[in-house]
């Protein structure tokens, strides 16, 4: 059976037309899926709508190092989005990195993890990037994401974080 939510194409969202079509939708989905989700890391549950909305405005400009990969199903509906940065690391300005900041699927069954990996590799080749970075802040999807990325021959390392207000307010 064909899954109508499955991603069939992706592209960089940019310009005023894309912003008018998708900024509210993406902002609302970020708030619903990440901020209002008890299984999200505390790090992300403290985002506010105004900050997300303003940040996305920057991402829709062509000149920005912040970009959004929009992922579409067969009906050309936006079913997932991936916010990335494209820039040089602090330690070598001749390197170009693409870093996945956050990926959200608006519905289940999109296949977003594999598509994001493929899209990041596509844009890394197109833009001449030296390295791609991707992380996982969804504990419920950790195993699935890890399996997908290892199948695609990506390396991995542990990432640690500490929410200081949690320590202070205990």
mmCIF file with all atom_site columns, N, CA and C in Angstrom, residues 7-14 18 22 25-26 30 56 59-61 65-73 77-86 98-106 110-124 126-127 132-134 154:
data_model
loop_
_atom_site.group_PDB
_atom_site.id
_atom_site.type_symbol
_atom_site.label_atom_id
_atom_site.label_alt_id
_atom_site.label_comp_id
_atom_site.label_asym_id
_atom_site.label_entity_id
_atom_site.label_seq_id
_atom_site.pdbx_PDB_ins_code
_atom_site.Cartn_x
_atom_site.Cartn_y
_atom_site.Cartn_z
_atom_site.occupancy
_atom_site.B_iso_or_equiv
_atom_site.pdbx_formal_charge
_atom_site.auth_seq_id
_atom_site.auth_comp_id
_atom_site.auth_asym_id
_atom_site.auth_atom_id
_atom_site.pdbx_PDB_model_num
ATOM 1   N N  . UNK A 1 7   ? 7.641  11.058 1.888  1.00 0.00 ? 7   UNK A N  1
ATOM 2   C CA . UNK A 1 7   ? 8.315  12.158 1.198  1.00 0.00 ? 7   UNK A CA 1
ATOM 3   C C  . UNK A 1 7   ? 8.786  11.672 -0.169 1.00 0.00 ? 7   UNK A C  1
ATOM 4   N N  . UNK A 1 8   ? 8.468  12.460 -1.200 1.00 0.00 ? 8   UNK A N  1
ATOM 5   C CA . UNK A 1 8   ? 8.892  12.107 -2.562 1.00 0.00 ? 8   UNK A CA 1
ATOM 6   C C  . UNK A 1 8   ? 9.858  13.143 -3.137 1.00 0.00 ? 8   UNK A C  1
ATOM 7   N N  . UNK A 1 9   ? 9.910  14.328 -2.542 1.00 0.00 ? 9   UNK A N  1
ATOM 8   C CA . UNK A 1 9   ? 10.828 15.348 -3.038 1.00 0.00 ? 9   UNK A CA 1
ATOM 9   C C  . UNK A 1 9   ? 11.156 16.326 -1.917 1.00 0.00 ? 9   UNK A C  1
ATOM 10  N N  . UNK A 1 10  ? 12.254 17.034 -2.105 1.00 0.00 ? 10  UNK A N  1
ATOM 11  C CA . UNK A 1 10  ? 12.661 18.054 -1.141 1.00 0.00 ? 10  UNK A CA 1
ATOM 12  C C  . UNK A 1 10  ? 13.308 19.211 -1.891 1.00 0.00 ? 10  UNK A C  1
ATOM 13  N N  . UNK A 1 11  ? 13.326 20.360 -1.251 1.00 0.00 ? 11  UNK A N  1
ATOM 14  C CA . UNK A 1 11  ? 13.999 21.528 -1.817 1.00 0.00 ? 11  UNK A CA 1
ATOM 15  C C  . UNK A 1 11  ? 14.237 22.549 -0.720 1.00 0.00 ? 11  UNK A C  1
ATOM 16  N N  . UNK A 1 12  ? 15.164 23.468 -0.990 1.00 0.00 ? 12  UNK A N  1
ATOM 17  C CA . UNK A 1 12  ? 15.413 24.569 -0.066 1.00 0.00 ? 12  UNK A CA 1
ATOM 18  C C  . UNK A 1 12  ? 14.255 25.552 -0.195 1.00 0.00 ? 12  UNK A C  1
ATOM 19  N N  . UNK A 1 13  ? 13.658 25.889 0.937  1.00 0.00 ? 13  UNK A N  1
ATOM 20  C CA . UNK A 1 13  ? 12.602 26.901 0.939  1.00 0.00 ? 13  UNK A CA 1
ATOM 21  C C  . UNK A 1 13  ? 13.261 28.266 1.061  1.00 0.00 ? 13  UNK A C  1
ATOM 22  N N  . UNK A 1 14  ? 12.907 29.178 0.166  1.00 0.00 ? 14  UNK A N  1
ATOM 23  C CA . UNK A 1 14  ? 13.444 30.530 0.278  1.00 0.00 ? 14  UNK A CA 1
ATOM 24  C C  . UNK A 1 14  ? 12.549 31.519 -0.442 1.00 0.00 ? 14  UNK A C  1
ATOM 25  N N  . UNK A 1 18  ? 7.643  31.397 -0.499 1.00 0.00 ? 18  UNK A N  1
ATOM 26  C CA . UNK A 1 18  ? 7.739  30.260 0.423  1.00 0.00 ? 18  UNK A CA 1
ATOM 27  C C  . UNK A 1 18  ? 7.464  30.698 1.859  1.00 0.00 ? 18  UNK A C  1
ATOM 28  N N  . UNK A 1 22  ? 4.661  28.969 4.129  1.00 0.00 ? 22  UNK A N  1
ATOM 29  C CA . UNK A 1 22  ? 5.073  27.943 5.079  1.00 0.00 ? 22  UNK A CA 1
ATOM 30  C C  . UNK A 1 22  ? 5.513  28.416 6.463  1.00 0.00 ? 22  UNK A C  1
ATOM 31  N N  . UNK A 1 25  ? 2.889  27.693 9.235  1.00 0.00 ? 25  UNK A N  1
ATOM 32  C CA . UNK A 1 25  ? 2.735  26.250 9.379  1.00 0.00 ? 25  UNK A CA 1
ATOM 33  C C  . UNK A 1 25  ? 3.927  25.654 10.131 1.00 0.00 ? 25  UNK A C  1
ATOM 34  N N  . UNK A 1 26  ? 5.136  25.997 9.719  1.00 0.00 ? 26  UNK A N  1
ATOM 35  C CA . UNK A 1 26  ? 6.328  25.445 10.373 1.00 0.00 ? 26  UNK A CA 1
ATOM 36  C C  . UNK A 1 26  ? 6.402  25.903 11.823 1.00 0.00 ? 26  UNK A C  1
ATOM 37  N N  . UNK A 1 30  ? 6.392  23.378 14.983 1.00 0.00 ? 30  UNK A N  1
ATOM 38  C CA . UNK A 1 30  ? 7.477  23.366 15.972 1.00 0.00 ? 30  UNK A CA 1
ATOM 39  C C  . UNK A 1 30  ? 6.895  23.461 17.372 1.00 0.00 ? 30  UNK A C  1
ATOM 40  N N  . UNK A 1 56  ? 12.845 31.940 11.684 1.00 0.00 ? 56  UNK A N  1
ATOM 41  C CA . UNK A 1 56  ? 12.466 31.405 10.377 1.00 0.00 ? 56  UNK A CA 1
ATOM 42  C C  . UNK A 1 56  ? 12.469 32.488 9.307  1.00 0.00 ? 56  UNK A C  1
ATOM 43  N N  . UNK A 1 59  ? 15.775 32.505 7.884  1.00 0.00 ? 59  UNK A N  1
ATOM 44  C CA . UNK A 1 59  ? 16.044 31.307 7.090  1.00 0.00 ? 59  UNK A CA 1
ATOM 45  C C  . UNK A 1 59  ? 15.454 31.382 5.685  1.00 0.00 ? 59  UNK A C  1
ATOM 46  N N  . UNK A 1 60  ? 14.400 32.153 5.504  1.00 0.00 ? 60  UNK A N  1
ATOM 47  C CA . UNK A 1 60  ? 13.775 32.243 4.187  1.00 0.00 ? 60  UNK A CA 1
ATOM 48  C C  . UNK A 1 60  ? 14.494 33.218 3.244  1.00 0.00 ? 60  UNK A C  1
ATOM 49  N N  . UNK A 1 61  ? 15.521 33.912 3.723  1.00 0.00 ? 61  UNK A N  1
ATOM 50  C CA . UNK A 1 61  ? 16.262 34.821 2.847  1.00 0.00 ? 61  UNK A CA 1
ATOM 51  C C  . UNK A 1 61  ? 17.376 34.065 2.150  1.00 0.00 ? 61  UNK A C  1
ATOM 52  N N  . UNK A 1 65  ? 22.961 32.070 6.073  1.00 0.00 ? 65  UNK A N  1
ATOM 53  C CA . UNK A 1 65  ? 23.620 30.777 6.252  1.00 0.00 ? 65  UNK A CA 1
ATOM 54  C C  . UNK A 1 65  ? 22.665 29.783 6.899  1.00 0.00 ? 65  UNK A C  1
ATOM 55  N N  . UNK A 1 66  ? 21.491 30.246 7.291  1.00 0.00 ? 66  UNK A N  1
ATOM 56  C CA . UNK A 1 66  ? 20.446 29.399 7.858  1.00 0.00 ? 66  UNK A CA 1
ATOM 57  C C  . UNK A 1 66  ? 19.465 29.081 6.735  1.00 0.00 ? 66  UNK A C  1
ATOM 58  N N  . UNK A 1 67  ? 19.164 27.807 6.551  1.00 0.00 ? 67  UNK A N  1
ATOM 59  C CA . UNK A 1 67  ? 18.285 27.398 5.459  1.00 0.00 ? 67  UNK A CA 1
ATOM 60  C C  . UNK A 1 67  ? 17.274 26.369 5.959  1.00 0.00 ? 67  UNK A C  1
ATOM 61  N N  . UNK A 1 68  ? 16.188 26.220 5.215  1.00 0.00 ? 68  UNK A N  1
ATOM 62  C CA . UNK A 1 68  ? 15.173 25.225 5.533  1.00 0.00 ? 68  UNK A CA 1
ATOM 63  C C  . UNK A 1 68  ? 15.019 24.293 4.338  1.00 0.00 ? 68  UNK A C  1
ATOM 64  N N  . UNK A 1 69  ? 15.140 22.998 4.620  1.00 0.00 ? 69  UNK A N  1
ATOM 65  C CA . UNK A 1 69  ? 14.843 22.002 3.599  1.00 0.00 ? 69  UNK A CA 1
ATOM 66  C C  . UNK A 1 69  ? 13.381 21.598 3.801  1.00 0.00 ? 69  UNK A C  1
ATOM 67  N N  . UNK A 1 70  ? 12.563 21.883 2.812  1.00 0.00 ? 70  UNK A N  1
ATOM 68  C CA . UNK A 1 70  ? 11.162 21.473 2.851  1.00 0.00 ? 70  UNK A CA 1
ATOM 69  C C  . UNK A 1 70  ? 11.023 20.116 2.187  1.00 0.00 ? 70  UNK A C  1
ATOM 70  N N  . UNK A 1 71  ? 10.241 19.239 2.798  1.00 0.00 ? 71  UNK A N  1
ATOM 71  C CA . UNK A 1 71  ? 10.047 17.893 2.257  1.00 0.00 ? 71  UNK A CA 1
ATOM 72  C C  . UNK A 1 71  ? 8.564  17.687 1.970  1.00 0.00 ? 71  UNK A C  1
ATOM 73  N N  . UNK A 1 72  ? 8.274  17.196 0.771  1.00 0.00 ? 72  UNK A N  1
ATOM 74  C CA . UNK A 1 72  ? 6.909  17.163 0.257  1.00 0.00 ? 72  UNK A CA 1
ATOM 75  C C  . UNK A 1 72  ? 6.475  15.751 -0.107 1.00 0.00 ? 72  UNK A C  1
ATOM 76  N N  . UNK A 1 73  ? 5.174  15.473 0.091  1.00 0.00 ? 73  UNK A N  1
ATOM 77  C CA . UNK A 1 73  ? 4.617  14.176 -0.304 1.00 0.00 ? 73  UNK A CA 1
ATOM 78  C C  . UNK A 1 73  ? 4.178  14.229 -1.763 1.00 0.00 ? 73  UNK A C  1
ATOM 79  N N  . UNK A 1 77  ? 2.358  18.407 -0.630 1.00 0.00 ? 77  UNK A N  1
ATOM 80  C CA . UNK A 1 77  ? 2.095  19.004 0.675  1.00 0.00 ? 77  UNK A CA 1
ATOM 81  C C  . UNK A 1 77  ? 3.384  18.956 1.492  1.00 0.00 ? 77  UNK A C  1
ATOM 82  N N  . UNK A 1 78  ? 3.682  20.036 2.181  1.00 0.00 ? 78  UNK A N  1
ATOM 83  C CA . UNK A 1 78  ? 4.836  20.056 3.070  1.00 0.00 ? 78  UNK A CA 1
ATOM 84  C C  . UNK A 1 78  ? 4.538  19.136 4.250  1.00 0.00 ? 78  UNK A C  1
ATOM 85  N N  . UNK A 1 79  ? 5.319  18.056 4.402  1.00 0.00 ? 79  UNK A N  1
ATOM 86  C CA . UNK A 1 79  ? 5.077  17.089 5.475  1.00 0.00 ? 79  UNK A CA 1
ATOM 87  C C  . UNK A 1 79  ? 6.224  17.021 6.482  1.00 0.00 ? 79  UNK A C  1
ATOM 88  N N  . UNK A 1 80  ? 7.335  17.703 6.174  1.00 0.00 ? 80  UNK A N  1
ATOM 89  C CA . UNK A 1 80  ? 8.469  17.736 7.102  1.00 0.00 ? 80  UNK A CA 1
ATOM 90  C C  . UNK A 1 80  ? 9.368  18.905 6.725  1.00 0.00 ? 80  UNK A C  1
ATOM 91  N N  . UNK A 1 81  ? 10.139 19.344 7.701  1.00 0.00 ? 81  UNK A N  1
ATOM 92  C CA . UNK A 1 81  ? 11.085 20.425 7.467  1.00 0.00 ? 81  UNK A CA 1
ATOM 93  C C  . UNK A 1 81  ? 12.357 20.195 8.262  1.00 0.00 ? 81  UNK A C  1
ATOM 94  N N  . UNK A 1 82  ? 13.447 20.685 7.728  1.00 0.00 ? 82  UNK A N  1
ATOM 95  C CA . UNK A 1 82  ? 14.743 20.544 8.383  1.00 0.00 ? 82  UNK A CA 1
ATOM 96  C C  . UNK A 1 82  ? 15.461 21.897 8.340  1.00 0.00 ? 82  UNK A C  1
ATOM 97  N N  . UNK A 1 83  ? 15.766 22.427 9.501  1.00 0.00 ? 83  UNK A N  1
ATOM 98  C CA . UNK A 1 83  ? 16.500 23.687 9.606  1.00 0.00 ? 83  UNK A CA 1
ATOM 99  C C  . UNK A 1 83  ? 17.991 23.362 9.648  1.00 0.00 ? 83  UNK A C  1
ATOM 100 N N  . UNK A 1 84  ? 18.772 23.986 8.773  1.00 0.00 ? 84  UNK A N  1
ATOM 101 C CA . UNK A 1 84  ? 20.215 23.737 8.717  1.00 0.00 ? 84  UNK A CA 1
ATOM 102 C C  . UNK A 1 84  ? 20.981 25.051 8.742  1.00 0.00 ? 84  UNK A C  1
ATOM 103 N N  . UNK A 1 85  ? 22.235 24.965 9.127  1.00 0.00 ? 85  UNK A N  1
ATOM 104 C CA . UNK A 1 85  ? 23.156 26.089 8.957  1.00 0.00 ? 85  UNK A CA 1
ATOM 105 C C  . UNK A 1 85  ? 24.277 25.619 8.038  1.00 0.00 ? 85  UNK A C  1
ATOM 106 N N  . UNK A 1 86  ? 24.758 26.540 7.232  1.00 0.00 ? 86  UNK A N  1
ATOM 107 C CA . UNK A 1 86  ? 25.838 26.265 6.301  1.00 0.00 ? 86  UNK A CA 1
ATOM 108 C C  . UNK A 1 86  ? 26.906 27.319 6.562  1.00 0.00 ? 86  UNK A C  1
ATOM 109 N N  . UNK A 1 98  ? 27.772 21.667 6.943  1.00 0.00 ? 98  UNK A N  1
ATOM 110 C CA . UNK A 1 98  ? 26.322 21.760 6.950  1.00 0.00 ? 98  UNK A CA 1
ATOM 111 C C  . UNK A 1 98  ? 25.886 21.087 8.244  1.00 0.00 ? 98  UNK A C  1
ATOM 112 N N  . UNK A 1 99  ? 25.139 21.816 9.057  1.00 0.00 ? 99  UNK A N  1
ATOM 113 C CA . UNK A 1 99  ? 24.693 21.275 10.333 1.00 0.00 ? 99  UNK A CA 1
ATOM 114 C C  . UNK A 1 99  ? 23.173 21.277 10.418 1.00 0.00 ? 99  UNK A C  1
ATOM 115 N N  . UNK A 1 100 ? 22.613 20.114 10.664 1.00 0.00 ? 100 UNK A N  1
ATOM 116 C CA . UNK A 1 100 ? 21.185 19.986 10.884 1.00 0.00 ? 100 UNK A CA 1
ATOM 117 C C  . UNK A 1 100 ? 20.898 20.501 12.285 1.00 0.00 ? 100 UNK A C  1
ATOM 118 N N  . UNK A 1 101 ? 20.013 21.492 12.366 1.00 0.00 ? 101 UNK A N  1
ATOM 119 C CA . UNK A 1 101 ? 19.662 22.063 13.672 1.00 0.00 ? 101 UNK A CA 1
ATOM 120 C C  . UNK A 1 101 ? 18.457 21.371 14.264 1.00 0.00 ? 101 UNK A C  1
ATOM 121 N N  . UNK A 1 102 ? 17.439 21.183 13.463 1.00 0.00 ? 102 UNK A N  1
ATOM 122 C CA . UNK A 1 102 ? 16.227 20.496 13.915 1.00 0.00 ? 102 UNK A CA 1
ATOM 123 C C  . UNK A 1 102 ? 15.469 19.992 12.692 1.00 0.00 ? 102 UNK A C  1
ATOM 124 N N  . UNK A 1 103 ? 14.896 18.812 12.842 1.00 0.00 ? 103 UNK A N  1
ATOM 125 C CA . UNK A 1 103 ? 14.043 18.241 11.809 1.00 0.00 ? 103 UNK A CA 1
ATOM 126 C C  . UNK A 1 103 ? 12.718 17.873 12.457 1.00 0.00 ? 103 UNK A C  1
ATOM 127 N N  . UNK A 1 104 ? 11.633 18.238 11.824 1.00 0.00 ? 104 UNK A N  1
ATOM 128 C CA . UNK A 1 104 ? 10.328 17.842 12.330 1.00 0.00 ? 104 UNK A CA 1
ATOM 129 C C  . UNK A 1 104 ? 9.489  17.255 11.199 1.00 0.00 ? 104 UNK A C  1
ATOM 130 N N  . UNK A 1 105 ? 8.817  16.159 11.517 1.00 0.00 ? 105 UNK A N  1
ATOM 131 C CA . UNK A 1 105 ? 7.830  15.569 10.612 1.00 0.00 ? 105 UNK A CA 1
ATOM 132 C C  . UNK A 1 105 ? 6.472  15.988 11.122 1.00 0.00 ? 105 UNK A C  1
ATOM 133 N N  . UNK A 1 106 ? 5.648  16.493 10.241 1.00 0.00 ? 106 UNK A N  1
ATOM 134 C CA . UNK A 1 106 ? 4.328  16.971 10.634 1.00 0.00 ? 106 UNK A CA 1
ATOM 135 C C  . UNK A 1 106 ? 3.341  15.828 10.817 1.00 0.00 ? 106 UNK A C  1
ATOM 136 N N  . UNK A 1 110 ? 6.659  9.573  7.243  1.00 0.00 ? 110 UNK A N  1
ATOM 137 C CA . UNK A 1 110 ? 7.209  10.341 6.129  1.00 0.00 ? 110 UNK A CA 1
ATOM 138 C C  . UNK A 1 110 ? 8.536  9.782  5.616  1.00 0.00 ? 110 UNK A C  1
ATOM 139 N N  . UNK A 1 111 ? 9.277  9.089  6.477  1.00 0.00 ? 111 UNK A N  1
ATOM 140 C CA . UNK A 1 111 ? 10.616 8.646  6.104  1.00 0.00 ? 111 UNK A CA 1
ATOM 141 C C  . UNK A 1 111 ? 11.622 9.778  6.172  1.00 0.00 ? 111 UNK A C  1
ATOM 142 N N  . UNK A 1 112 ? 11.353 10.760 7.029  1.00 0.00 ? 112 UNK A N  1
ATOM 143 C CA . UNK A 1 112 ? 12.161 11.985 7.064  1.00 0.00 ? 112 UNK A CA 1
ATOM 144 C C  . UNK A 1 112 ? 13.627 11.753 7.382  1.00 0.00 ? 112 UNK A C  1
ATOM 145 N N  . UNK A 1 113 ? 13.949 10.839 8.284  1.00 0.00 ? 113 UNK A N  1
ATOM 146 C CA . UNK A 1 113 ? 15.347 10.659 8.665  1.00 0.00 ? 113 UNK A CA 1
ATOM 147 C C  . UNK A 1 113 ? 16.219 10.302 7.469  1.00 0.00 ? 113 UNK A C  1
ATOM 148 N N  . UNK A 1 114 ? 15.790 9.320  6.703  1.00 0.00 ? 114 UNK A N  1
ATOM 149 C CA . UNK A 1 114 ? 16.562 8.926  5.526  1.00 0.00 ? 114 UNK A CA 1
ATOM 150 C C  . UNK A 1 114 ? 16.608 10.018 4.476  1.00 0.00 ? 114 UNK A C  1
ATOM 151 N N  . UNK A 1 115 ? 15.495 10.713 4.294  1.00 0.00 ? 115 UNK A N  1
ATOM 152 C CA . UNK A 1 115 ? 15.449 11.798 3.309  1.00 0.00 ? 115 UNK A CA 1
ATOM 153 C C  . UNK A 1 115 ? 16.359 12.942 3.741  1.00 0.00 ? 115 UNK A C  1
ATOM 154 N N  . UNK A 1 116 ? 16.357 13.276 5.031  1.00 0.00 ? 116 UNK A N  1
ATOM 155 C CA . UNK A 1 116 ? 17.244 14.342 5.518  1.00 0.00 ? 116 UNK A CA 1
ATOM 156 C C  . UNK A 1 116 ? 18.698 13.967 5.262  1.00 0.00 ? 116 UNK A C  1
ATOM 157 N N  . UNK A 1 117 ? 19.071 12.736 5.571  1.00 0.00 ? 117 UNK A N  1
ATOM 158 C CA . UNK A 1 117 ? 20.450 12.297 5.316  1.00 0.00 ? 117 UNK A CA 1
ATOM 159 C C  . UNK A 1 117 ? 20.790 12.432 3.839  1.00 0.00 ? 117 UNK A C  1
ATOM 160 N N  . UNK A 1 118 ? 19.895 11.974 2.974  1.00 0.00 ? 118 UNK A N  1
ATOM 161 C CA . UNK A 1 118 ? 20.131 12.078 1.534  1.00 0.00 ? 118 UNK A CA 1
ATOM 162 C C  . UNK A 1 118 ? 20.208 13.538 1.080  1.00 0.00 ? 118 UNK A C  1
ATOM 163 N N  . UNK A 1 119 ? 19.290 14.363 1.594  1.00 0.00 ? 119 UNK A N  1
ATOM 164 C CA . UNK A 1 119 ? 19.283 15.788 1.213  1.00 0.00 ? 119 UNK A CA 1
ATOM 165 C C  . UNK A 1 119 ? 20.554 16.483 1.679  1.00 0.00 ? 119 UNK A C  1
ATOM 166 N N  . UNK A 1 120 ? 20.989 16.198 2.900  1.00 0.00 ? 120 UNK A N  1
ATOM 167 C CA . UNK A 1 120 ? 22.217 16.820 3.399  1.00 0.00 ? 120 UNK A CA 1
ATOM 168 C C  . UNK A 1 120 ? 23.418 16.409 2.556  1.00 0.00 ? 120 UNK A C  1
ATOM 169 N N  . UNK A 1 121 ? 23.477 15.141 2.173  1.00 0.00 ? 121 UNK A N  1
ATOM 170 C CA . UNK A 1 121 ? 24.561 14.695 1.304  1.00 0.00 ? 121 UNK A CA 1
ATOM 171 C C  . UNK A 1 121 ? 24.468 15.361 -0.071 1.00 0.00 ? 121 UNK A C  1
ATOM 172 N N  . UNK A 1 122 ? 23.263 15.488 -0.598 1.00 0.00 ? 122 UNK A N  1
ATOM 173 C CA . UNK A 1 122 ? 23.055 16.154 -1.889 1.00 0.00 ? 122 UNK A CA 1
ATOM 174 C C  . UNK A 1 122 ? 23.564 17.595 -1.840 1.00 0.00 ? 122 UNK A C  1
ATOM 175 N N  . UNK A 1 123 ? 23.136 18.346 -0.826 1.00 0.00 ? 123 UNK A N  1
ATOM 176 C CA . UNK A 1 123 ? 23.550 19.746 -0.731 1.00 0.00 ? 123 UNK A CA 1
ATOM 177 C C  . UNK A 1 123 ? 25.031 19.872 -0.383 1.00 0.00 ? 123 UNK A C  1
ATOM 178 N N  . UNK A 1 124 ? 25.565 18.948 0.383  1.00 0.00 ? 124 UNK A N  1
ATOM 179 C CA . UNK A 1 124 ? 27.010 18.971 0.674  1.00 0.00 ? 124 UNK A CA 1
ATOM 180 C C  . UNK A 1 124 ? 27.804 18.835 -0.621 1.00 0.00 ? 124 UNK A C  1
ATOM 181 N N  . UNK A 1 126 ? 26.625 19.540 -3.682 1.00 0.00 ? 126 UNK A N  1
ATOM 182 C CA . UNK A 1 126 ? 26.315 20.716 -4.510 1.00 0.00 ? 126 UNK A CA 1
ATOM 183 C C  . UNK A 1 126 ? 27.097 21.949 -4.061 1.00 0.00 ? 126 UNK A C  1
ATOM 184 N N  . UNK A 1 127 ? 27.225 22.136 -2.749 1.00 0.00 ? 127 UNK A N  1
ATOM 185 C CA . UNK A 1 127 ? 27.864 23.335 -2.205 1.00 0.00 ? 127 UNK A CA 1
ATOM 186 C C  . UNK A 1 127 ? 29.338 23.135 -1.854 1.00 0.00 ? 127 UNK A C  1
ATOM 187 N N  . UNK A 1 132 ? 29.182 17.071 7.290  1.00 0.00 ? 132 UNK A N  1
ATOM 188 C CA . UNK A 1 132 ? 27.768 17.219 7.630  1.00 0.00 ? 132 UNK A CA 1
ATOM 189 C C  . UNK A 1 132 ? 27.597 16.770 9.077  1.00 0.00 ? 132 UNK A C  1
ATOM 190 N N  . UNK A 1 133 ? 26.877 17.554 9.844  1.00 0.00 ? 133 UNK A N  1
ATOM 191 C CA . UNK A 1 133 ? 26.599 17.218 11.238 1.00 0.00 ? 133 UNK A CA 1
ATOM 192 C C  . UNK A 1 133 ? 25.095 17.079 11.413 1.00 0.00 ? 133 UNK A C  1
ATOM 193 N N  . UNK A 1 134 ? 24.702 16.041 12.140 1.00 0.00 ? 134 UNK A N  1
ATOM 194 C CA . UNK A 1 134 ? 23.289 15.808 12.401 1.00 0.00 ? 134 UNK A CA 1
ATOM 195 C C  . UNK A 1 134 ? 23.184 15.216 13.790 1.00 0.00 ? 134 UNK A C  1
ATOM 196 N N  . UNK A 1 154 ? 27.151 6.826  8.202  1.00 0.00 ? 154 UNK A N  1
ATOM 197 C CA . UNK A 1 154 ? 27.519 8.014  8.958  1.00 0.00 ? 154 UNK A CA 1
ATOM 198 C C  . UNK A 1 154 ? 28.219 7.574  10.248 1.00 0.00 ? 154 UNK A C  1
#
